[in-house]
mmCIF file of C-alpha atoms in Angstrom:
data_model
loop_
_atom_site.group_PDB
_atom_site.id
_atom_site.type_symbol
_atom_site.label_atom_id
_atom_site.label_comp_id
_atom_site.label_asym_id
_atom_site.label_seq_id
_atom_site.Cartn_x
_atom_site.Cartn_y
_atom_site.Cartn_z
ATOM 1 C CA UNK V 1 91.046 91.543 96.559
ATOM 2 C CA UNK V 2 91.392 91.203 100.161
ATOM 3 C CA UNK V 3 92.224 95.000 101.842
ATOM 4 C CA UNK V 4 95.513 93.597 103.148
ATOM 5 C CA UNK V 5 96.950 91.683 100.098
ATOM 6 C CA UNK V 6 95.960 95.916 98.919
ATOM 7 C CA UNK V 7 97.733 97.154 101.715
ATOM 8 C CA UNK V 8 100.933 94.805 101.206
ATOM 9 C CA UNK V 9 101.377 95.263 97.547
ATOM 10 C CA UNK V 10 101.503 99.067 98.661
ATOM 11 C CA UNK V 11 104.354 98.359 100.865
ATOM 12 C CA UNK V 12 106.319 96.231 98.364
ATOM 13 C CA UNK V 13 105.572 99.007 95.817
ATOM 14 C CA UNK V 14 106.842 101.992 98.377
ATOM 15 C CA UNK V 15 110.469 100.860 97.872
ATOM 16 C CA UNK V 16 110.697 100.802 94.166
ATOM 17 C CA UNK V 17 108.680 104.450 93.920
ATOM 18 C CA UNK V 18 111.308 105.697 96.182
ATOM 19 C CA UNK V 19 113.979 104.373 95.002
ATOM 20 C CA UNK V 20 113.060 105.814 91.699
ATOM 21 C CA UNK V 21 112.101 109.146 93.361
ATOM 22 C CA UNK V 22 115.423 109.243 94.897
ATOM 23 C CA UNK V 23 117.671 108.487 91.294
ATOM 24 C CA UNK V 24 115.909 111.539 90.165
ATOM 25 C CA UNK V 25 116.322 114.018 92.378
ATOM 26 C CA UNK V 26 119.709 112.546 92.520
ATOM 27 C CA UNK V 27 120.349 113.919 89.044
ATOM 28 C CA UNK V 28 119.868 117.783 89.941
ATOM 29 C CA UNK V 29 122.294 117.348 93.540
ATOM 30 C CA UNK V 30 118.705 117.397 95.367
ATOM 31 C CA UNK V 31 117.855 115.056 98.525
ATOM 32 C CA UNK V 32 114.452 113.731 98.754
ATOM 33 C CA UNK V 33 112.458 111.968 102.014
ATOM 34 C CA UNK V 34 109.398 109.657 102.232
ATOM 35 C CA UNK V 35 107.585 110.862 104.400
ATOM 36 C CA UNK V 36 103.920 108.254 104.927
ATOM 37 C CA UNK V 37 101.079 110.299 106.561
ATOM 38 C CA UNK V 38 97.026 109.555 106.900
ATOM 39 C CA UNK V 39 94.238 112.123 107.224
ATOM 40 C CA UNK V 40 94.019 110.961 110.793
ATOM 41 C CA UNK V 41 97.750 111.674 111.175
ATOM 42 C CA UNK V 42 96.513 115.913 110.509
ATOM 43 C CA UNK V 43 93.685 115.223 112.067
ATOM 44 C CA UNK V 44 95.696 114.523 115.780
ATOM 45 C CA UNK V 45 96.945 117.473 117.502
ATOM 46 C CA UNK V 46 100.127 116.190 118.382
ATOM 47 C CA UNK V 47 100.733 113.877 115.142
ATOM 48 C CA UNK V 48 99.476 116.848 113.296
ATOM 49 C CA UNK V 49 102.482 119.288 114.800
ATOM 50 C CA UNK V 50 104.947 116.695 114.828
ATOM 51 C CA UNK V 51 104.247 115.873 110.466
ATOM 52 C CA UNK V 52 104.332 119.891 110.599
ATOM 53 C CA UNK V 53 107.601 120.060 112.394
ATOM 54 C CA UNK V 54 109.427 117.303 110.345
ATOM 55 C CA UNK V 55 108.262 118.937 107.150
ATOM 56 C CA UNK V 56 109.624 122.418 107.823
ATOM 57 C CA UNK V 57 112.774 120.901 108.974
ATOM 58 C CA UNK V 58 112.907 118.967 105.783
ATOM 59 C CA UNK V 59 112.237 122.076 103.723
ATOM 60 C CA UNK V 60 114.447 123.650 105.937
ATOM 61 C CA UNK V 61 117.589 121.417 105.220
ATOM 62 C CA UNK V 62 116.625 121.626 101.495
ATOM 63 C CA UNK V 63 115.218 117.925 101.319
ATOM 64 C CA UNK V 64 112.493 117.508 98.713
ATOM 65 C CA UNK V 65 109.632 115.552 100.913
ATOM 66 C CA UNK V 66 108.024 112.941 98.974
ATOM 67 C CA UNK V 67 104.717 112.353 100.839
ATOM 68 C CA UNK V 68 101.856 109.772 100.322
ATOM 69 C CA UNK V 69 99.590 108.379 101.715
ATOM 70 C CA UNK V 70 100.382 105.768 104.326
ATOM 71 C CA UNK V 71 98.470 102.870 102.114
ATOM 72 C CA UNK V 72 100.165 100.210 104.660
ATOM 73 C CA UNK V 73 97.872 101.212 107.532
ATOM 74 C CA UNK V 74 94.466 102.550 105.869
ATOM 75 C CA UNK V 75 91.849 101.128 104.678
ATOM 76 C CA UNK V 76 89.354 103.651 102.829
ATOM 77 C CA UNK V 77 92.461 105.739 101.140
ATOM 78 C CA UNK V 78 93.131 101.887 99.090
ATOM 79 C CA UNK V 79 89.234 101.886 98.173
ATOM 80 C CA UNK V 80 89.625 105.726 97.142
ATOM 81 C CA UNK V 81 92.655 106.317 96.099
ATOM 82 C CA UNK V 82 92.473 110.101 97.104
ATOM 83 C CA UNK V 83 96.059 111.344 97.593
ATOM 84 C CA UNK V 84 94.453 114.979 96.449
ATOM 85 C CA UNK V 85 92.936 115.323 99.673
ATOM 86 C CA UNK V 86 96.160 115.051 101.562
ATOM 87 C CA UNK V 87 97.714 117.087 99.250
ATOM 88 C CA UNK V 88 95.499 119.845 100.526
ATOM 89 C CA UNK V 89 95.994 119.178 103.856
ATOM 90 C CA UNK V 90 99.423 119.125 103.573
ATOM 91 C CA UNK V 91 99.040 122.536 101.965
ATOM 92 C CA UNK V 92 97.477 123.662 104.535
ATOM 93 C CA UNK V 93 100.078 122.284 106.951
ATOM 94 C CA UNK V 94 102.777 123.848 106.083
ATOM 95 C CA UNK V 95 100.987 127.461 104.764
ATOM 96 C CA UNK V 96 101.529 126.876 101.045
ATOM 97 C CA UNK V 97 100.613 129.383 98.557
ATOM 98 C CA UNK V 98 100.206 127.119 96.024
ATOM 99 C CA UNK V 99 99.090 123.713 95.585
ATOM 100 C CA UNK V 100 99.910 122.479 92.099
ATOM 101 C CA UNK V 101 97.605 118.827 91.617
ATOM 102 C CA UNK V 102 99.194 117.009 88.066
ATOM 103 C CA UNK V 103 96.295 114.749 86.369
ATOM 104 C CA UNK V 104 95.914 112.942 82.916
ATOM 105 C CA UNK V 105 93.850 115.871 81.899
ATOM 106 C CA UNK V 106 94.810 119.906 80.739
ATOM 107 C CA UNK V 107 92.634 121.420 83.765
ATOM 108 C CA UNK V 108 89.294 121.329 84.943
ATOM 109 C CA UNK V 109 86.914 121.581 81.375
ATOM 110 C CA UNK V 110 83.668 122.548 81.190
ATOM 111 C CA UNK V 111 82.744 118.521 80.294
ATOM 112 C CA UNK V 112 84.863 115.671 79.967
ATOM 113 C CA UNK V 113 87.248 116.447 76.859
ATOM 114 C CA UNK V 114 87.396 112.613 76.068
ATOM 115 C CA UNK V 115 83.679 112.391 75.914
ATOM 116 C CA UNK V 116 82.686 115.932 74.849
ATOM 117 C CA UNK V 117 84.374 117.668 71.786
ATOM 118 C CA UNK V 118 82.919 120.471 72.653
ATOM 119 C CA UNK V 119 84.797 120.412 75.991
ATOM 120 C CA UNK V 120 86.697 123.918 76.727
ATOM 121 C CA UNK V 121 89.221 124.510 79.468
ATOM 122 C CA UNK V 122 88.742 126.829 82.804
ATOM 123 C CA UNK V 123 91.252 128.755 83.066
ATOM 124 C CA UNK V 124 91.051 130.627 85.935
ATOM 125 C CA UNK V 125 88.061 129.951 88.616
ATOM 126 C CA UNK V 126 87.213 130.468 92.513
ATOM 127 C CA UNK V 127 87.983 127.536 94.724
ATOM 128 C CA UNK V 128 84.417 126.173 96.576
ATOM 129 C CA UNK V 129 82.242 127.509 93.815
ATOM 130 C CA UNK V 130 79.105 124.691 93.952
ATOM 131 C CA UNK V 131 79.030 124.830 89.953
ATOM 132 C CA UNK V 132 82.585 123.609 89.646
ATOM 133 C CA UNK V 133 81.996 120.262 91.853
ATOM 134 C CA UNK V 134 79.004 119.714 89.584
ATOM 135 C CA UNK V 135 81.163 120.347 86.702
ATOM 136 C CA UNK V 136 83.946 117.827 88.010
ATOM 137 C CA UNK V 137 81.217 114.954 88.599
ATOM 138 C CA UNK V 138 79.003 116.216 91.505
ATOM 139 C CA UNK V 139 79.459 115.858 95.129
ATOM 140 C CA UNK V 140 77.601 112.408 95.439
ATOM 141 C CA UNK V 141 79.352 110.836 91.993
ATOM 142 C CA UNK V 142 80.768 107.302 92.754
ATOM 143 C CA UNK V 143 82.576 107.365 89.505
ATOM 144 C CA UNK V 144 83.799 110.269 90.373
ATOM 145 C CA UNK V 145 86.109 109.542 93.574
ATOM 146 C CA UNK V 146 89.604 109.689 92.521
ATOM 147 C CA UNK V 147 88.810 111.779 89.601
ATOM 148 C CA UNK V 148 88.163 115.628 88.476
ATOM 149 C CA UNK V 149 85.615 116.020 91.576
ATOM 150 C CA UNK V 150 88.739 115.654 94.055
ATOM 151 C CA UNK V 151 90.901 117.797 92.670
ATOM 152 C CA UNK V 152 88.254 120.422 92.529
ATOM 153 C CA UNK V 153 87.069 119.720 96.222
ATOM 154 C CA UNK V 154 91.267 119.735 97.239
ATOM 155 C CA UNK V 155 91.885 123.364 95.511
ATOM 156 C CA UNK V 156 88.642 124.067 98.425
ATOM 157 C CA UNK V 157 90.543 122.778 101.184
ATOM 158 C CA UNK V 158 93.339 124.234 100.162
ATOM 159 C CA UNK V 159 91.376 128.193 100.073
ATOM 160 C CA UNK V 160 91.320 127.389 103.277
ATOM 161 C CA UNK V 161 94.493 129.192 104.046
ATOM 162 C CA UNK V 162 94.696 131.043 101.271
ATOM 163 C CA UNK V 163 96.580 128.684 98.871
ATOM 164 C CA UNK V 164 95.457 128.926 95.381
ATOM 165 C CA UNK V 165 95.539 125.283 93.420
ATOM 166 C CA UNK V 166 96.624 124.749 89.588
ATOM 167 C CA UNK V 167 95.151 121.358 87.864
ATOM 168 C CA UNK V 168 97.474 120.856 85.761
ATOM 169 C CA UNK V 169 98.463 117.786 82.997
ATOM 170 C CA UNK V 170 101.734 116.152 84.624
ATOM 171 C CA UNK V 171 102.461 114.976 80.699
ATOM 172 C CA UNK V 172 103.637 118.917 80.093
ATOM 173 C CA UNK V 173 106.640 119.059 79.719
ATOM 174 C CA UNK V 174 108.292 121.205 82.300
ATOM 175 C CA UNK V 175 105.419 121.958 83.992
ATOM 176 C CA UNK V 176 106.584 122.400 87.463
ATOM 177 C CA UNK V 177 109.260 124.766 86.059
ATOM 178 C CA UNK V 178 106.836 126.580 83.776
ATOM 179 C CA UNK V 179 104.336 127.499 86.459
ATOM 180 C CA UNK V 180 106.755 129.088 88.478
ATOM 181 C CA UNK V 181 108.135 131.044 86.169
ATOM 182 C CA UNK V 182 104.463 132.889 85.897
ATOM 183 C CA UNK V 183 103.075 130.912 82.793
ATOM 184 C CA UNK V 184 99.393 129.957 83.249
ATOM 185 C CA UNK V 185 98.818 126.271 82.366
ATOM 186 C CA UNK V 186 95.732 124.537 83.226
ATOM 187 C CA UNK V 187 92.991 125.763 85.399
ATOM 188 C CA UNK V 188 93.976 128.226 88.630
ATOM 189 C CA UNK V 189 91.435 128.324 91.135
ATOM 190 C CA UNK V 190 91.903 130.807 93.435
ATOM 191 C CA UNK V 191 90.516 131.636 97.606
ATOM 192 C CA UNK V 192 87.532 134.042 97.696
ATOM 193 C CA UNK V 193 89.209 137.253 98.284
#
């Protein structure tokens, strides 16, 4: 497909996501914001204080931020699909401590659990360690993009500043809940110390 037939489904596809987003958050009495950013958006000084000063105020005022990838305006992010990127650099934005990334899979295995029985789950690991991007697919995969390998290279962004990242399957139930009450689900990779 043409990049902007991509790039207008996204925008007819924004309102129903947020719409939904919204009805739930409704549920628990919580308000919740859309808020459309690009890796050049961080990457701007100015654009990069102003996303930081909306988001604190947001957080602030107790709004859940919903924030994506503005797919209306970009072109590679479309091809990619990498929304675990800006995760990290939203992380980083805002001085997280933890960035929690929800896939299809328990964590960050050894192999590819659909593909490899023998498979076993990491459960705890050090953000940037070489061995884990070749675990996730290697750094020069093209089947990879959009997969394990960004996850694993996000949680190294995010070490960055500190932030620890959980991979986590967003099929859990509770997840969210679960990892902030302390239980350890999926893989943790923590900042060198």
């Amino acid at each position: 497909q043409e990049i902007h037939e991509l790039q207008a489904a996204a925008a007819v596809g924004q309102m129903g996501l947020v719409q939904v987003y919204e009805s739930c958050f409704a549920r628990f009495n919580l308000r919740s914001a859309q808020v459309l950013l690009t890796n050049a958006d961080l990457a701007h000084a100015e654009r990069n204080a102003n996303a930081k000063a909306t988001l604190d105020t947001l957080l602030k005022l107790g709004v859940v931020p919903i924030i994506n990838e503005n797919d209306t305006v970009v072109t590679d992010e479309i091809k990619f699909g990498d929304n675990d990127s800006l995760a990290a650099l939203v992380s980083n934005l805002i001085h997280a401590d933890l960035l929690v990334i929800l896939t299809d899979q328990g964590g960050l295995f050894t192999a590819d659990p659909r593909q490899d029985a023998s498979a076993v789950l990491l459960s705890d690991a050090i953000a940037g360690d070489p061995a884990l991007e070749k675990m996730a697919g290697g750094a020069a995969s093209e089947l990879s993009k959009g997969g394990m390998l960004t996850k694993v290279l996000a949680a190294k962004i995010a070490a960055q500043t500190g932030a620890s990242t959980v991979i986590a399957s967003g099929r859990e139930a509770s997840v969210l809940t679960r990892l902030m009450a302390g239980e350890k689900i999926g893989t943790r990779l923590a900042p060198k110390s």
